[in-house]
Tab-separated table of C-alpha atoms and ligand atoms in Angstrom:
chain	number	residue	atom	x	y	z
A	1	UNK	CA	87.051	85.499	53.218
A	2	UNK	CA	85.790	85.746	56.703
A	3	UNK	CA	84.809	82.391	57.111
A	4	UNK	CA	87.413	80.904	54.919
A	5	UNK	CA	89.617	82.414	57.993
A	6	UNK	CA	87.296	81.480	60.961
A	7	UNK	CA	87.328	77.845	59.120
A	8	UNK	CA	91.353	77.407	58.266
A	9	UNK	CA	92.179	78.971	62.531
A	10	UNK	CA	89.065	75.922	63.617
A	11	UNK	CA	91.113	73.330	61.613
A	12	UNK	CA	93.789	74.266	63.192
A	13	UNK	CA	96.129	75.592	60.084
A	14	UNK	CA	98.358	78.959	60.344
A	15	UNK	CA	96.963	82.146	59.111
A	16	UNK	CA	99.051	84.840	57.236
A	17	UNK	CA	99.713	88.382	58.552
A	18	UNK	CA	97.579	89.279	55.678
A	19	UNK	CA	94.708	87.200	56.938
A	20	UNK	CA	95.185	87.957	60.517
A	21	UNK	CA	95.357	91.899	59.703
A	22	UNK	CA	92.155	91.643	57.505
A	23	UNK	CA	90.078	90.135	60.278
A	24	UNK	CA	91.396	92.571	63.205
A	25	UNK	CA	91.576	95.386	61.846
A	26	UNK	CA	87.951	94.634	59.772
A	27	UNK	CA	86.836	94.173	63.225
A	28	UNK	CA	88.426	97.695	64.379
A	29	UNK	CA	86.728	99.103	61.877
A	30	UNK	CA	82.986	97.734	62.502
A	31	UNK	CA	83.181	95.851	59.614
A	32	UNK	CA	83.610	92.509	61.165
A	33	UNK	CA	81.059	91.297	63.704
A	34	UNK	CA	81.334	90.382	67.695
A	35	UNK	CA	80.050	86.735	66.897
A	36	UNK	CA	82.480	86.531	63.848
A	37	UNK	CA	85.217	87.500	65.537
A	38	UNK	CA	84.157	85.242	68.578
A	39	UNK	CA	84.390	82.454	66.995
A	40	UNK	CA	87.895	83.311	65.850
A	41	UNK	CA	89.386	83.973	68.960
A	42	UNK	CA	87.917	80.609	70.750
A	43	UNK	CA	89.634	79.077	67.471
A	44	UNK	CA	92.612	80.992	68.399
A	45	UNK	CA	91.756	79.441	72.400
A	46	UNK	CA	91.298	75.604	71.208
A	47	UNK	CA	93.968	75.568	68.392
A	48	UNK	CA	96.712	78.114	69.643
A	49	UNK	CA	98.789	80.068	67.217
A	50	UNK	CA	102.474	79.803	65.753
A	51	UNK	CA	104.877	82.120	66.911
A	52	UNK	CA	104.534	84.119	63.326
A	53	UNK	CA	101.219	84.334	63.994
A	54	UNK	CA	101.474	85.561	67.225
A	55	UNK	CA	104.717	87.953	65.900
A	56	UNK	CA	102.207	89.035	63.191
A	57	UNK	CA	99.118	89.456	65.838
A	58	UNK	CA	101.512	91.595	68.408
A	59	UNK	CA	102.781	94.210	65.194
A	60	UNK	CA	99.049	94.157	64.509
A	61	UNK	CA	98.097	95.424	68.034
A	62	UNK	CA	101.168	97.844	68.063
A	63	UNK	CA	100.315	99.094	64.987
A	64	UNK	CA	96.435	99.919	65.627
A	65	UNK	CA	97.453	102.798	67.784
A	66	UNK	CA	100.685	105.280	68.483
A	67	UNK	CA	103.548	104.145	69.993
A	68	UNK	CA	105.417	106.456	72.530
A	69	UNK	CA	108.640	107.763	72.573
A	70	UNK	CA	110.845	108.378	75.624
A	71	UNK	CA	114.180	108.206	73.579
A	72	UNK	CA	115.096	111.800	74.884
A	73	UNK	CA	114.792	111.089	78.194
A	74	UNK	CA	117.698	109.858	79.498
A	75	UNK	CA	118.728	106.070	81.116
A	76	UNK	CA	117.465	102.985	79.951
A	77	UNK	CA	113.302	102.972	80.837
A	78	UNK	CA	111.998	100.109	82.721
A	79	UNK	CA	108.563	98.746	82.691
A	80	UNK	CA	106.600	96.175	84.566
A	81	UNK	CA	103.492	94.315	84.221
A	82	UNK	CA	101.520	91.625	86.171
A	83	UNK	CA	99.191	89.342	84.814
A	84	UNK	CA	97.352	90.080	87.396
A	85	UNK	CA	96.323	88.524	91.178
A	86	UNK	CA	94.542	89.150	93.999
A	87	UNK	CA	96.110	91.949	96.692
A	88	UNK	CA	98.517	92.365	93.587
A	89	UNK	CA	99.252	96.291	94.305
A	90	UNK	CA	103.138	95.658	93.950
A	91	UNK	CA	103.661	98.345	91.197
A	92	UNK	CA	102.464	101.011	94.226
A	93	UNK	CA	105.491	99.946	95.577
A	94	UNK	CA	108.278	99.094	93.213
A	95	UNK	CA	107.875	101.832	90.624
A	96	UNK	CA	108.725	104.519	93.279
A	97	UNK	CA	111.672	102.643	94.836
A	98	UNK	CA	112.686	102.621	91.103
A	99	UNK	CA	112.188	105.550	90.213
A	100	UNK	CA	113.958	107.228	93.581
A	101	UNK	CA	117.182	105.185	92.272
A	102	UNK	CA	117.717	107.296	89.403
A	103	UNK	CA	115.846	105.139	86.444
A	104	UNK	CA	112.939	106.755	84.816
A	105	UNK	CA	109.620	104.692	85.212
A	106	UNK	CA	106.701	105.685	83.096
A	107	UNK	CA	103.870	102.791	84.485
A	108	UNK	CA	100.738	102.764	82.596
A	109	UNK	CA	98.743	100.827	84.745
A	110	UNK	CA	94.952	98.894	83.946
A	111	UNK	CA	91.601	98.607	85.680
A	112	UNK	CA	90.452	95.264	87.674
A	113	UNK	CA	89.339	92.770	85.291
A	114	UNK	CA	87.652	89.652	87.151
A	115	UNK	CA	88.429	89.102	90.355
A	116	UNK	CA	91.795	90.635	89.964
A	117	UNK	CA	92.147	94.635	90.813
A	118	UNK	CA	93.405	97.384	89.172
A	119	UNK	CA	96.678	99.742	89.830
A	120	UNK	CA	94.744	102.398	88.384
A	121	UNK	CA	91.577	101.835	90.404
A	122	UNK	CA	93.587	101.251	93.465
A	123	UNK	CA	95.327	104.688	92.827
A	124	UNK	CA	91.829	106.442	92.333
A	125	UNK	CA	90.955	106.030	96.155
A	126	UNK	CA	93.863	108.495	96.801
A	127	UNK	CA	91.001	111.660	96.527
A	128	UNK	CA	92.315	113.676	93.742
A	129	UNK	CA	94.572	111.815	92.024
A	130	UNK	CA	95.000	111.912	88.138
A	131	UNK	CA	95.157	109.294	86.262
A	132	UNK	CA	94.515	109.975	82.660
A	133	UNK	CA	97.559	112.316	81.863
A	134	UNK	CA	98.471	113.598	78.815
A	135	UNK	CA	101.412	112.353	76.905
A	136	UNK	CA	103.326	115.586	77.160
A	137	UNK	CA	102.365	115.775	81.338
A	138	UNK	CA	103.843	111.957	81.178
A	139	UNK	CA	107.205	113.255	79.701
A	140	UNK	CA	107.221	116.505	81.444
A	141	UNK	CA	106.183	114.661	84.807
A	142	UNK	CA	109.170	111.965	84.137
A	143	UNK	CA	111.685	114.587	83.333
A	144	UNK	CA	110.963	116.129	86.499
A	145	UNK	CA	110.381	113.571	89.102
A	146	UNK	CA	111.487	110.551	87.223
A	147	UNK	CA	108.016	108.840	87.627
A	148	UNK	CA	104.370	108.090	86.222
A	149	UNK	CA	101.851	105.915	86.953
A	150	UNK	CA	98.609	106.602	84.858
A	151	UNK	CA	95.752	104.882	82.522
A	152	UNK	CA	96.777	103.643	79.314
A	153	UNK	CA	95.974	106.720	76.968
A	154	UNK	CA	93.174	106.000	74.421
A	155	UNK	CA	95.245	105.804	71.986
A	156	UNK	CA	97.604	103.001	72.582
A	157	UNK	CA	96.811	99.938	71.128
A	158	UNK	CA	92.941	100.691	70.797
A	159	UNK	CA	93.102	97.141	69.410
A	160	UNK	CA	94.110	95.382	72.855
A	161	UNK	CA	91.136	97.657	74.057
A	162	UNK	CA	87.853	95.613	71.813
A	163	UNK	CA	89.907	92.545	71.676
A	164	UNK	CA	89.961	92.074	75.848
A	165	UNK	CA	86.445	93.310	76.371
A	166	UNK	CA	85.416	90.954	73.985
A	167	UNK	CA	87.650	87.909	75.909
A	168	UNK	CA	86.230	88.670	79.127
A	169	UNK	CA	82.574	87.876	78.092
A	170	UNK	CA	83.515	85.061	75.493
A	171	UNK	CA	86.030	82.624	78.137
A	172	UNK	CA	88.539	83.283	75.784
A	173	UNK	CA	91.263	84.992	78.231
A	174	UNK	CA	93.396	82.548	79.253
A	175	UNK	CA	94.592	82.254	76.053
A	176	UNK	CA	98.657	81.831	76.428
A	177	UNK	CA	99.081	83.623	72.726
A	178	UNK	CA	96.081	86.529	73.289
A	179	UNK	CA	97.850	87.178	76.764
A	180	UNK	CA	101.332	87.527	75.362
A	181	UNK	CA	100.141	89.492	72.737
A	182	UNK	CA	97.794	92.028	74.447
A	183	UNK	CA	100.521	92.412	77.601
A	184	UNK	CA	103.503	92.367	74.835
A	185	UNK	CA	101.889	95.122	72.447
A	186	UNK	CA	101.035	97.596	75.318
A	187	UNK	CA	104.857	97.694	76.803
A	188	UNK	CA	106.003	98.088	73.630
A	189	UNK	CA	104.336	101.087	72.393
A	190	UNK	CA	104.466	102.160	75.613
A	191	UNK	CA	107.971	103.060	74.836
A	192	UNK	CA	109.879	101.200	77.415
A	193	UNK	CA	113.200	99.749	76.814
A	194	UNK	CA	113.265	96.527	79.315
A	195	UNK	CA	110.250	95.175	80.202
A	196	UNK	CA	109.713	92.786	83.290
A	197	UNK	CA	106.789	90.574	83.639
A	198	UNK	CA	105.498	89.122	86.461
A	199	UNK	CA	103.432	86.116	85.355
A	200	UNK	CA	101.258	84.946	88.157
A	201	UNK	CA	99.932	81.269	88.578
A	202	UNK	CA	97.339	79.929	90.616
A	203	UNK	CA	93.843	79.393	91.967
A	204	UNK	CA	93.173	83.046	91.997
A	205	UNK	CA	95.470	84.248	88.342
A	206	UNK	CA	94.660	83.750	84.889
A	207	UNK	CA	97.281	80.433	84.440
A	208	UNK	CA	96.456	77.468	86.612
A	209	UNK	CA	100.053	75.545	85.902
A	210	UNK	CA	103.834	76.434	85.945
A	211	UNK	CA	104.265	74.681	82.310
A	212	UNK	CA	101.232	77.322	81.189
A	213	UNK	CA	103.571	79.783	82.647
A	214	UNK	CA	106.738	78.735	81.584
A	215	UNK	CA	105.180	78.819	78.117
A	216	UNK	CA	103.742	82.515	78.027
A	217	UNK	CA	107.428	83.540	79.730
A	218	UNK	CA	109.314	81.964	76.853
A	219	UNK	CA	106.540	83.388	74.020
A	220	UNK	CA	106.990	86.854	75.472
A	221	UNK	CA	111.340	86.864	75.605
A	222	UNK	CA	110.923	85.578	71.940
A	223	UNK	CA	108.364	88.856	71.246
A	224	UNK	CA	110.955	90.891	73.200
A	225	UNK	CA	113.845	89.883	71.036
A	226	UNK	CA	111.560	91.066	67.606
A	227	UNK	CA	111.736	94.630	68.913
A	228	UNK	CA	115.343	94.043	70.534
A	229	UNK	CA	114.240	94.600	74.241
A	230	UNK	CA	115.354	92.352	77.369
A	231	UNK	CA	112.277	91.107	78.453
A	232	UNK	CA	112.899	88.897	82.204
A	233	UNK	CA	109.877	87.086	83.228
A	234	UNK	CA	109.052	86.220	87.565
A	235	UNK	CA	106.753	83.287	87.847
A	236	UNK	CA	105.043	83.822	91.011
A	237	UNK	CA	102.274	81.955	93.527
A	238	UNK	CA	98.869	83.213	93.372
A	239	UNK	CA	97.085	80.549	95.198
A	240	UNK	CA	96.712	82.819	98.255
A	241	UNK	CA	96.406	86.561	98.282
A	242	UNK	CA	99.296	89.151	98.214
A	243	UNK	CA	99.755	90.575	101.228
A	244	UNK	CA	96.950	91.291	103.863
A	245	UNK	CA	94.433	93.628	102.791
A	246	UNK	CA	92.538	93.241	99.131
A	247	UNK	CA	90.381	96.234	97.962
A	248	UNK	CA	91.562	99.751	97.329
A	249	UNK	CA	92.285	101.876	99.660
A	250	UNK	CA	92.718	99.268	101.975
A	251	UNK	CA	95.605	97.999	99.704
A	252	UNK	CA	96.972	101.769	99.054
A	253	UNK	CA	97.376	101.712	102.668
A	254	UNK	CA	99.105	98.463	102.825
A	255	UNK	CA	101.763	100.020	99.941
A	256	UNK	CA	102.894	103.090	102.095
A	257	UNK	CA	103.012	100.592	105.303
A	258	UNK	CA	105.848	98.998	103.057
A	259	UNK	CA	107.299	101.904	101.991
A	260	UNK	CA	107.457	103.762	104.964
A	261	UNK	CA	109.175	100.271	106.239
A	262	UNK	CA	105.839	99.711	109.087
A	263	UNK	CA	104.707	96.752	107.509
A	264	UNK	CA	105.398	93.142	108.453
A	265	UNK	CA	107.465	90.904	106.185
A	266	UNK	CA	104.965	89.353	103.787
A	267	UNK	CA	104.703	87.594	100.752
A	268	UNK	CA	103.749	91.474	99.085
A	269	UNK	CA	107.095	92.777	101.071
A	270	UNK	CA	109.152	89.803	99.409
A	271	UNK	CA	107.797	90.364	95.755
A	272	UNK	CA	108.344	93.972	95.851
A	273	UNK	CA	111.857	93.083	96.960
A	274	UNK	CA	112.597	90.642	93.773
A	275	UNK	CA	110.784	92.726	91.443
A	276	UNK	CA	112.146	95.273	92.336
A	277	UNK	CA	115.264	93.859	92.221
A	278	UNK	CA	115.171	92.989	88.986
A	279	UNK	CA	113.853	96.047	87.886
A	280	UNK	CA	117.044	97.678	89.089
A	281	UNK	CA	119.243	95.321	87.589
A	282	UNK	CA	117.747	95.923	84.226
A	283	UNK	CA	117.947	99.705	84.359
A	284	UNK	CA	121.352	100.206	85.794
A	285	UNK	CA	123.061	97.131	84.202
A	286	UNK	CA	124.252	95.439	87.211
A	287	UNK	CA	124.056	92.046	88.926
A	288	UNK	CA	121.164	91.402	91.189
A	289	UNK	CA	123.052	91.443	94.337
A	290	UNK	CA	124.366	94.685	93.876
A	291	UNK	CA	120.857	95.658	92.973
A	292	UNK	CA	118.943	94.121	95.944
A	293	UNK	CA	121.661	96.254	98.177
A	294	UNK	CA	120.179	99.048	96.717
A	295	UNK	CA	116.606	98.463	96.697
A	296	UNK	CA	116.639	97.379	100.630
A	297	UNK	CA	118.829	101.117	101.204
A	298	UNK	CA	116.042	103.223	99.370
A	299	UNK	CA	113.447	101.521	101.271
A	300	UNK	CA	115.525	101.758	105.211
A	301	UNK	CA	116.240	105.061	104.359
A	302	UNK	CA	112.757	106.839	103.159
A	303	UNK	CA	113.870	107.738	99.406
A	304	UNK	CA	111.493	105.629	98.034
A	305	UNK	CA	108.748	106.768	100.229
A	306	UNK	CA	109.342	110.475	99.603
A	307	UNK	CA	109.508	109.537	95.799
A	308	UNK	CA	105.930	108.059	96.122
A	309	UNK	CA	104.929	111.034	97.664
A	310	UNK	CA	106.467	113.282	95.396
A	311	UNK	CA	104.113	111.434	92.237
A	312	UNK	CA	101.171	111.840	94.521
A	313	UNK	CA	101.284	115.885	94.899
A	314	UNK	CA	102.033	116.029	91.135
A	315	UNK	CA	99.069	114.211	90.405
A	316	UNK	CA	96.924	115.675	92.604
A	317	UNK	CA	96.437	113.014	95.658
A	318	UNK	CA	96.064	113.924	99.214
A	319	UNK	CA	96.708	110.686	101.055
A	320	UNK	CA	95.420	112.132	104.524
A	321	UNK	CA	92.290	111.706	102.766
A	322	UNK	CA	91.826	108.002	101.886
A	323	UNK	CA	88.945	106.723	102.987
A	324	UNK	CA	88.028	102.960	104.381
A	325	UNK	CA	84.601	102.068	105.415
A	326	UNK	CA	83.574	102.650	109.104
A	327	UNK	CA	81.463	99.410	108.872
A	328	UNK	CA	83.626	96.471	109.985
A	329	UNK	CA	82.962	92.547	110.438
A	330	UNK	CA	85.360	90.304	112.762
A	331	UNK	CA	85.915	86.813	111.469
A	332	UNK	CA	86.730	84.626	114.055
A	333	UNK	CA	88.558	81.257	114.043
A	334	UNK	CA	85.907	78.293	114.880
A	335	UNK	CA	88.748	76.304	115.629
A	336	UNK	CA	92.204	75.994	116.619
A	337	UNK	CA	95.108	75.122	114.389
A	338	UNK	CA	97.674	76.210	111.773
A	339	UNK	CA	96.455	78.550	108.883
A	340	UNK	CA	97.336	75.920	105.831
A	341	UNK	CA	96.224	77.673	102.791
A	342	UNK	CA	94.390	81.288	102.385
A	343	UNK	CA	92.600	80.885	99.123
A	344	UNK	CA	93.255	83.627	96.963
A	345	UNK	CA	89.985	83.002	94.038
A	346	UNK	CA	87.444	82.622	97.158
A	347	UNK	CA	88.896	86.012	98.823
A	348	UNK	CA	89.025	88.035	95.239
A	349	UNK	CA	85.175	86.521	94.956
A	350	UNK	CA	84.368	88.039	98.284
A	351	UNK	CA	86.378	91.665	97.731
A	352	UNK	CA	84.176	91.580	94.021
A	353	UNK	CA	80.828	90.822	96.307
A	354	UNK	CA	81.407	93.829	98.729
A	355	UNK	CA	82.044	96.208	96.063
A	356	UNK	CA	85.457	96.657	95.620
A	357	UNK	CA	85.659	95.813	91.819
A	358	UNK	CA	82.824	95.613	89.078
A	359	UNK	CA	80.409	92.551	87.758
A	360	UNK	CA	79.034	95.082	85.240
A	361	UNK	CA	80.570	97.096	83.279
A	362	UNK	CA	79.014	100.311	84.635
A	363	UNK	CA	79.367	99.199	88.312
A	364	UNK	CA	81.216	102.068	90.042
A	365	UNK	CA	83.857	100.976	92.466
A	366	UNK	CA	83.567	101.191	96.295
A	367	UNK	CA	87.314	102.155	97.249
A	368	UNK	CA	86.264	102.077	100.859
A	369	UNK	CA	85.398	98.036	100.890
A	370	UNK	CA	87.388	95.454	101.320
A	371	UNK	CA	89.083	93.140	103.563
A	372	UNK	CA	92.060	92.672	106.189
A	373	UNK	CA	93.763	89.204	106.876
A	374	UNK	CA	94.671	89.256	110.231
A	375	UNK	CA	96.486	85.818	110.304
A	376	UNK	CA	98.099	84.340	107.195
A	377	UNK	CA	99.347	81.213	105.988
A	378	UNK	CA	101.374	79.729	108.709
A	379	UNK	CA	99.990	81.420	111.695
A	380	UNK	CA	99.013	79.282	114.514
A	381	UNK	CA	95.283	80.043	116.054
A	382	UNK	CA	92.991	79.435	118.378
A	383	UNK	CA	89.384	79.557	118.747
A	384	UNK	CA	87.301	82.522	118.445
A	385	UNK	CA	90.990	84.796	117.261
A	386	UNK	CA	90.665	87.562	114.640
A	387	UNK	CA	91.291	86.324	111.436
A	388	UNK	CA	90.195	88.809	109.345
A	389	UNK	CA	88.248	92.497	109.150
A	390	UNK	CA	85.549	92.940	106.476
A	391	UNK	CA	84.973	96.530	105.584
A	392	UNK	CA	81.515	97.036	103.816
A	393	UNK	CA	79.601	99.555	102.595
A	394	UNK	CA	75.750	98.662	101.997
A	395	UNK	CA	75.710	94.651	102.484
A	396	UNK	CA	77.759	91.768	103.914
A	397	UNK	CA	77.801	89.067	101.232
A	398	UNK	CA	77.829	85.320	101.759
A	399	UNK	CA	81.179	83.667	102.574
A	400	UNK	CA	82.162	80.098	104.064
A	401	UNK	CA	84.835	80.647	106.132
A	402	UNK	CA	85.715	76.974	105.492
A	403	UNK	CA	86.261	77.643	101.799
A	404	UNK	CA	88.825	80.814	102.504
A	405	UNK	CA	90.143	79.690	105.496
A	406	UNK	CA	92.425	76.452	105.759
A	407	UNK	CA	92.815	75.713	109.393
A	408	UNK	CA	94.231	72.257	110.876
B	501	URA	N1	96.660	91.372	81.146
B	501	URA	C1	96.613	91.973	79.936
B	501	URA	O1	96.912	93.168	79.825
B	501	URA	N2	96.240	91.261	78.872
B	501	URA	C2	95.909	89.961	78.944
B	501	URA	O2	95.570	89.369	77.946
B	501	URA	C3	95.954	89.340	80.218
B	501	URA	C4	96.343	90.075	81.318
């Protein structure tokens, strides 16, 4: 049976739900091997999947754990999710100007994976802050303040949990029907009733090409409509960075800039403004102009700041105390010309080097590393100017400037 699956997925043909539950959940349950199932996922990579198999694969994933319910909170619940990027900390910012417009947001957030970082990692350099609540401290904590951002709790989707740690080590990630799967399954039983996704493509994101995009965005409305929940997709850039800083406090620092309005327009300031955006749309029903009106007041007049705050002291976070490393390193322009391209893959390389995310498993973060752009894409420099700040902690890690730096 297990190779008559591994076989009929490698030639390409559609398995059942029958077939397809067998071999997950056998594999769940220890009674299916790593290599076995392996080998069926990089079948899964080559061949791809129908949409009932990847209907049947998402219900799977769903199924393996519980599946929350916010129904007696009141409004319509709105949840986001990135595929990830590099400087991505957008849901620092957009979940509290969300949540101080009346619309409950319950975010449960992930680690890095890769090069890309981690909401929940990134929230961790706030000293103090909580981020495995308990499902009755995420409803109390909603009904009171409205918002949430914590871990995924161990029991939702434990499936999604083996499954990815297996893709990261077996190059079997960028798979456009494991992705909308894994992301689909999680906002689902994470009880939300619209989901946005923010599907990033680029040098430095899991999708190389728009068409890869515009594929998962159209697999993941069609999973939406299954369990009858608006699902609206962004496709944005990740060839260079989001915003200036990358590692975690560095970036938590970046995300109250924005909020407390001190922070430069961006490419991170304009993303939180369309996400955002949408996100507002979906939970108060309304047209996207009305809703950008909206999302620009909160942010001029400080209720989206104070809102951020207000999740902080419930969790337990003291931001006077984030920390970023003493230790800096100027990069300097060699020579003069227009900042082309910032390349987003070579920078989340360099943030992994210093520290700021893991290459093993049980790697422990450095929240304090990290680094600064001082000019982005567009700026116009001269030799020997500040282009960017390294922060390290124990080592400074080759870099060619050449290869993150576009300058003509
Ligand atoms: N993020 C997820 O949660 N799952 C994927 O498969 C890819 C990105």
């Amino acid at each position: 049976m297990i190779l008559d699956i591994i076989n009929k997925k490698r030639l390409g043909e559609e398995l059942s739900y029958q077939e397809l539950d067998y071999f997950f959940n056998g594999y769940l349950n220890g009674e299916i091997a790593d290599y076995q199932m392996s080998s069926l996922l990089m079948a899964i990579c080559i061949n791809g999947m129908s949409d009932e198999e990847i209907f049947s694969l998402t219900k799977i994933f769903i199924d393996s754990g519980d599946v929350l319910d916010f129904s007696d909170i009141p409004g319509i619940k709105v949840d986001k999710h990135s595929t990830g990027g590099i400087g991505d900390k957008t849901t620092l910012v957009i979940a509290p100007i969300v949540a101080s417009l009346e619309i409950p947001v319950v975010k449960m957030s992930g680690r890095g994976l890769g090069y890309t970082g981690g909401t929940i990692d990134k929230l961790e350099s706030i000293p103090g802050f909580r981020v495995d609540l308990s499902d009755e401290e995420i409803i109390k904590q909603v009904h009171d303040i409205n918002l949430v951002i914590t871990g995924q709790t161990a029991d939702l989707v434990p499936m999604d949990k083996v499954i990815y740690a297996l893709r990261d080590v077996t190059a079997t990630v960028s798979s456009i029907p494991l992705i909308a799967s894994s992301i689909m399954s999680k906002k689902i039983a994470g009880g939300a009733d619209k989901i946005l996704i923010d599907i990033k493509v680029g040098n430095g994101a899991l999708l190389q090409t728009k068409e890869e995009a515009d594929k998962l965005s159209e697999l993941m409305i069609k999973i939406g409509k299954v369990y009858h929940r608006e699902v609206r997709t962004i496709i944005s850039d990740m060839n260079v960075p989001l915003g200036k800083c990358i590692g975690n406090s560095l970036e938590v620092l970046e995300a109250i800039d924005v909020l407390k309005g001190q922070s430069d327009k961006t490419n991170f300031t304009e993303l939180c403004i369309e996400l955002a955006t949408e996100m507002v749309s979906m939970g108060k029903n309304i047209a996207e102009v009305e809703a950008k009106k909206l999302v620009l007041e909160v942010l001029e007049n400080g209720k989206a700041y104070n809102k951020f705050l207000e999740m902080v002291e419930k969790q337990g976070g003291n931001i006077n105390k984030i920390k970023v490393s003493k230790n800096e390193l100027e990069i300097k322009a060699e020579s003069a010309g227009i900042v082309k391209d910032i390349n987003a893959l070579e920078l989340g390389k360099l943030s992994l080097a210093l520290g700021a995310g893991k290459i093993n498993k049980d790697e422990k973060i450095d929240c304090t590393v990290g680094i600064k752009l001082e000019k982005l894409v567009g700026a116009s420099v001269k030799k020997g100017d500040l282009l960017a700040k390294l922060y390290f902690s124990k080592n400074i890690p080759d870099y060619k400037l050449e290869k993150i730096f576009n300058i003509r």
